[in-house]
PDB file of C-alpha atoms in Angstrom:
ATOM      1  CA  UNK M   1     106.692  91.220 114.263  1.00  0.00           C
ATOM      2  CA  UNK M   2     105.695  91.207 110.607  1.00  0.00           C
ATOM      3  CA  UNK M   3     106.446  88.410 108.173  1.00  0.00           C
ATOM      4  CA  UNK M   4     106.786  89.042 104.461  1.00  0.00           C
ATOM      5  CA  UNK M   5     106.240  86.070 102.170  1.00  0.00           C
ATOM      6  CA  UNK M   6     107.194  86.281  98.502  1.00  0.00           C
ATOM      7  CA  UNK M   7     106.003  84.143  95.630  1.00  0.00           C
ATOM      8  CA  UNK M   8     106.163  84.103  91.857  1.00  0.00           C
ATOM      9  CA  UNK M   9     109.816  83.764  90.937  1.00  0.00           C
ATOM     10  CA  UNK M  10     111.054  81.381  88.276  1.00  0.00           C
ATOM     11  CA  UNK M  11     112.835  80.928  84.965  1.00  0.00           C
ATOM     12  CA  UNK M  12     111.848  82.913  81.881  1.00  0.00           C
ATOM     13  CA  UNK M  13     113.379  83.708  78.521  1.00  0.00           C
ATOM     14  CA  UNK M  14     114.559  87.191  77.686  1.00  0.00           C
ATOM     15  CA  UNK M  15     111.641  89.373  76.662  1.00  0.00           C
ATOM     16  CA  UNK M  16     109.233  87.419  78.824  1.00  0.00           C
ATOM     17  CA  UNK M  17     107.282  88.390  81.915  1.00  0.00           C
ATOM     18  CA  UNK M  18     106.983  87.356  85.542  1.00  0.00           C
ATOM     19  CA  UNK M  19     104.864  88.588  88.411  1.00  0.00           C
ATOM     20  CA  UNK M  20     106.126  88.601  91.985  1.00  0.00           C
ATOM     21  CA  UNK M  21     103.864  88.948  94.999  1.00  0.00           C
ATOM     22  CA  UNK M  22     104.589  89.732  98.629  1.00  0.00           C
ATOM     23  CA  UNK M  23     102.076  89.219 101.415  1.00  0.00           C
ATOM     24  CA  UNK M  24     102.525  90.933 104.761  1.00  0.00           C
ATOM     25  CA  UNK M  25     101.252  88.999 107.772  1.00  0.00           C
ATOM     26  CA  UNK M  26      99.557  92.065 109.202  1.00  0.00           C
ATOM     27  CA  UNK M  27      99.227  95.808 108.889  1.00  0.00           C
ATOM     28  CA  UNK M  28     101.122  97.954 111.338  1.00  0.00           C
ATOM     29  CA  UNK M  29     101.966 101.613 111.779  1.00  0.00           C
ATOM     30  CA  UNK M  30     105.621 100.674 111.253  1.00  0.00           C
ATOM     31  CA  UNK M  31     104.903  99.916 107.595  1.00  0.00           C
ATOM     32  CA  UNK M  32     104.191 102.835 105.336  1.00  0.00           C
ATOM     33  CA  UNK M  33     106.133 101.684 102.310  1.00  0.00           C
ATOM     34  CA  UNK M  34     106.668  98.292 100.734  1.00  0.00           C
ATOM     35  CA  UNK M  35     108.795  97.366  97.801  1.00  0.00           C
ATOM     36  CA  UNK M  36     111.436  95.209  96.233  1.00  0.00           C
ATOM     37  CA  UNK M  37     115.202  94.850  96.206  1.00  0.00           C
ATOM     38  CA  UNK M  38     117.315  92.414  94.236  1.00  0.00           C
ATOM     39  CA  UNK M  39     120.741  90.890  94.548  1.00  0.00           C
ATOM     40  CA  UNK M  40     122.607  89.349  91.645  1.00  0.00           C
ATOM     41  CA  UNK M  41     125.522  86.949  92.173  1.00  0.00           C
ATOM     42  CA  UNK M  42     128.634  88.816  93.225  1.00  0.00           C
ATOM     43  CA  UNK M  43     126.810  92.139  93.502  1.00  0.00           C
ATOM     44  CA  UNK M  44     125.356  94.213  96.292  1.00  0.00           C
ATOM     45  CA  UNK M  45     121.659  94.271  96.996  1.00  0.00           C
ATOM     46  CA  UNK M  46     119.965  97.091  95.098  1.00  0.00           C
ATOM     47  CA  UNK M  47     116.632  98.845  95.311  1.00  0.00           C
ATOM     48  CA  UNK M  48     114.142  98.068  92.517  1.00  0.00           C
ATOM     49  CA  UNK M  49     110.739  99.606  93.303  1.00  0.00           C
ATOM     50  CA  UNK M  50     108.649 100.935  96.174  1.00  0.00           C
ATOM     51  CA  UNK M  51     105.070 102.002  96.841  1.00  0.00           C
ATOM     52  CA  UNK M  52     103.397 103.992  99.615  1.00  0.00           C
ATOM     53  CA  UNK M  53     100.484 102.199 101.280  1.00  0.00           C
ATOM     54  CA  UNK M  54      98.413 105.313 101.840  1.00  0.00           C
ATOM     55  CA  UNK M  55      99.122 107.271  98.686  1.00  0.00           C
ATOM     56  CA  UNK M  56      99.498 104.514  96.086  1.00  0.00           C
ATOM     57  CA  UNK M  57     102.515 106.466  94.902  1.00  0.00           C
ATOM     58  CA  UNK M  58     105.299 104.387  93.395  1.00  0.00           C
ATOM     59  CA  UNK M  59     108.939 104.882  92.422  1.00  0.00           C
ATOM     60  CA  UNK M  60     111.542 102.833  90.575  1.00  0.00           C
ATOM     61  CA  UNK M  61     115.210 102.522  89.918  1.00  0.00           C
ATOM     62  CA  UNK M  62     116.103 103.795  86.455  1.00  0.00           C
ATOM     63  CA  UNK M  63     117.014 100.419  84.974  1.00  0.00           C
ATOM     64  CA  UNK M  64     113.467  99.048  85.363  1.00  0.00           C
ATOM     65  CA  UNK M  65     111.371 102.109  84.559  1.00  0.00           C
ATOM     66  CA  UNK M  66     108.897 101.385  81.787  1.00  0.00           C
ATOM     67  CA  UNK M  67     109.304  97.618  82.219  1.00  0.00           C
ATOM     68  CA  UNK M  68     108.340  96.920  85.839  1.00  0.00           C
ATOM     69  CA  UNK M  69     105.151  97.990  87.605  1.00  0.00           C
ATOM     70  CA  UNK M  70     104.567  97.825  91.348  1.00  0.00           C
ATOM     71  CA  UNK M  71     101.045  97.710  92.734  1.00  0.00           C
ATOM     72  CA  UNK M  72      99.277  96.958  95.971  1.00  0.00           C
ATOM     73  CA  UNK M  73      96.124  95.283  97.197  1.00  0.00           C
ATOM     74  CA  UNK M  74      95.374  96.934 100.512  1.00  0.00           C
ATOM     75  CA  UNK M  75      92.622  94.490 101.413  1.00  0.00           C
ATOM     76  CA  UNK M  76      95.065  91.576 101.151  1.00  0.00           C
ATOM     77  CA  UNK M  77      98.160  93.371 102.511  1.00  0.00           C
ATOM     78  CA  UNK M  78      99.881  92.369  99.287  1.00  0.00           C
ATOM     79  CA  UNK M  79     102.320  94.127  97.006  1.00  0.00           C
ATOM     80  CA  UNK M  80     103.055  92.833  93.523  1.00  0.00           C
ATOM     81  CA  UNK M  81     105.761  93.493  90.967  1.00  0.00           C
ATOM     82  CA  UNK M  82     104.853  92.933  87.326  1.00  0.00           C
ATOM     83  CA  UNK M  83     108.056  92.485  85.352  1.00  0.00           C
ATOM     84  CA  UNK M  84     107.862  92.753  81.566  1.00  0.00           C
ATOM     85  CA  UNK M  85     110.497  92.756  78.833  1.00  0.00           C
ATOM     86  CA  UNK M  86     112.854  90.917  81.147  1.00  0.00           C
ATOM     87  CA  UNK M  87     116.556  90.947  80.398  1.00  0.00           C
ATOM     88  CA  UNK M  88     119.338  88.563  81.471  1.00  0.00           C
ATOM     89  CA  UNK M  89     120.695  91.331  83.694  1.00  0.00           C
ATOM     90  CA  UNK M  90     117.448  91.197  85.698  1.00  0.00           C
ATOM     91  CA  UNK M  91     118.535  87.781  86.982  1.00  0.00           C
ATOM     92  CA  UNK M  92     118.758  87.990  90.762  1.00  0.00           C
ATOM     93  CA  UNK M  93     117.188  86.996  94.039  1.00  0.00           C
ATOM     94  CA  UNK M  94     114.331  89.422  94.614  1.00  0.00           C
ATOM     95  CA  UNK M  95     113.516  90.453  98.170  1.00  0.00           C
ATOM     96  CA  UNK M  96     110.356  92.043  99.445  1.00  0.00           C
ATOM     97  CA  UNK M  97     110.946  94.807 101.963  1.00  0.00           C
ATOM     98  CA  UNK M  98     108.827  97.069 104.145  1.00  0.00           C
ATOM     99  CA  UNK M  99     109.356  99.956 106.501  1.00  0.00           C
ATOM    100  CA  UNK M 100     108.211 103.329 107.822  1.00  0.00           C
ATOM    101  CA  UNK M 101     110.336 105.441 105.471  1.00  0.00           C
ATOM    102  CA  UNK M 102     111.290 105.375 101.778  1.00  0.00           C
ATOM    103  CA  UNK M 103     113.126 102.073 101.489  1.00  0.00           C
ATOM    104  CA  UNK M 104     115.562 103.346  98.864  1.00  0.00           C
ATOM    105  CA  UNK M 105     116.793 105.897 101.404  1.00  0.00           C
ATOM    106  CA  UNK M 106     116.405 104.196 104.789  1.00  0.00           C
ATOM    107  CA  UNK M 107     117.010 100.564 105.747  1.00  0.00           C
ATOM    108  CA  UNK M 108     113.743  98.606 105.665  1.00  0.00           C
ATOM    109  CA  UNK M 109     112.425  97.229 108.947  1.00  0.00           C
ATOM    110  CA  UNK M 110     111.288  93.930 107.462  1.00  0.00           C
ATOM    111  CA  UNK M 111     112.562  91.578 104.772  1.00  0.00           C
ATOM    112  CA  UNK M 112     111.185  88.570 102.976  1.00  0.00           C
ATOM    113  CA  UNK M 113     113.160  85.403 102.401  1.00  0.00           C
ATOM    114  CA  UNK M 114     113.772  86.105  98.717  1.00  0.00           C
ATOM    115  CA  UNK M 115     112.642  84.508  95.476  1.00  0.00           C
ATOM    116  CA  UNK M 116     114.876  83.611  92.529  1.00  0.00           C
ATOM    117  CA  UNK M 117     114.294  85.186  89.127  1.00  0.00           C
ATOM    118  CA  UNK M 118     116.367  83.811  86.258  1.00  0.00           C
ATOM    119  CA  UNK M 119     116.212  85.278  82.757  1.00  0.00           C
ATOM    120  CA  UNK M 120     117.851  83.227  80.034  1.00  0.00           C
ATOM    121  CA  UNK M 121     119.240  84.772  76.865  1.00  0.00           C
TER     122      UNK M 121
END
């Protein structure tokens, strides 16, 4: 079993920045991609960003392109999400996710517990 532990959420004003991190308890062949989802109150969980462990190739949902950057630290089994130019509509619980296939297309195998991001106007 793999545990994903998120950190870095909080409260920020619109236009500000936050950085989320997700540490995986271990590397395994069942994890080829890690990334982030978010769920706002009253809405379904949506994909935000993902990155391939081996290729360092990343992809994003359209609403965050140019504002969010996902990166990884292979030595620390950690994936981070740098969020700039935050908007009130970015307010959500952000979940780290990991799996063997593109997580925006296939259900992730592992989930973190979630971290709250609140952007005030």
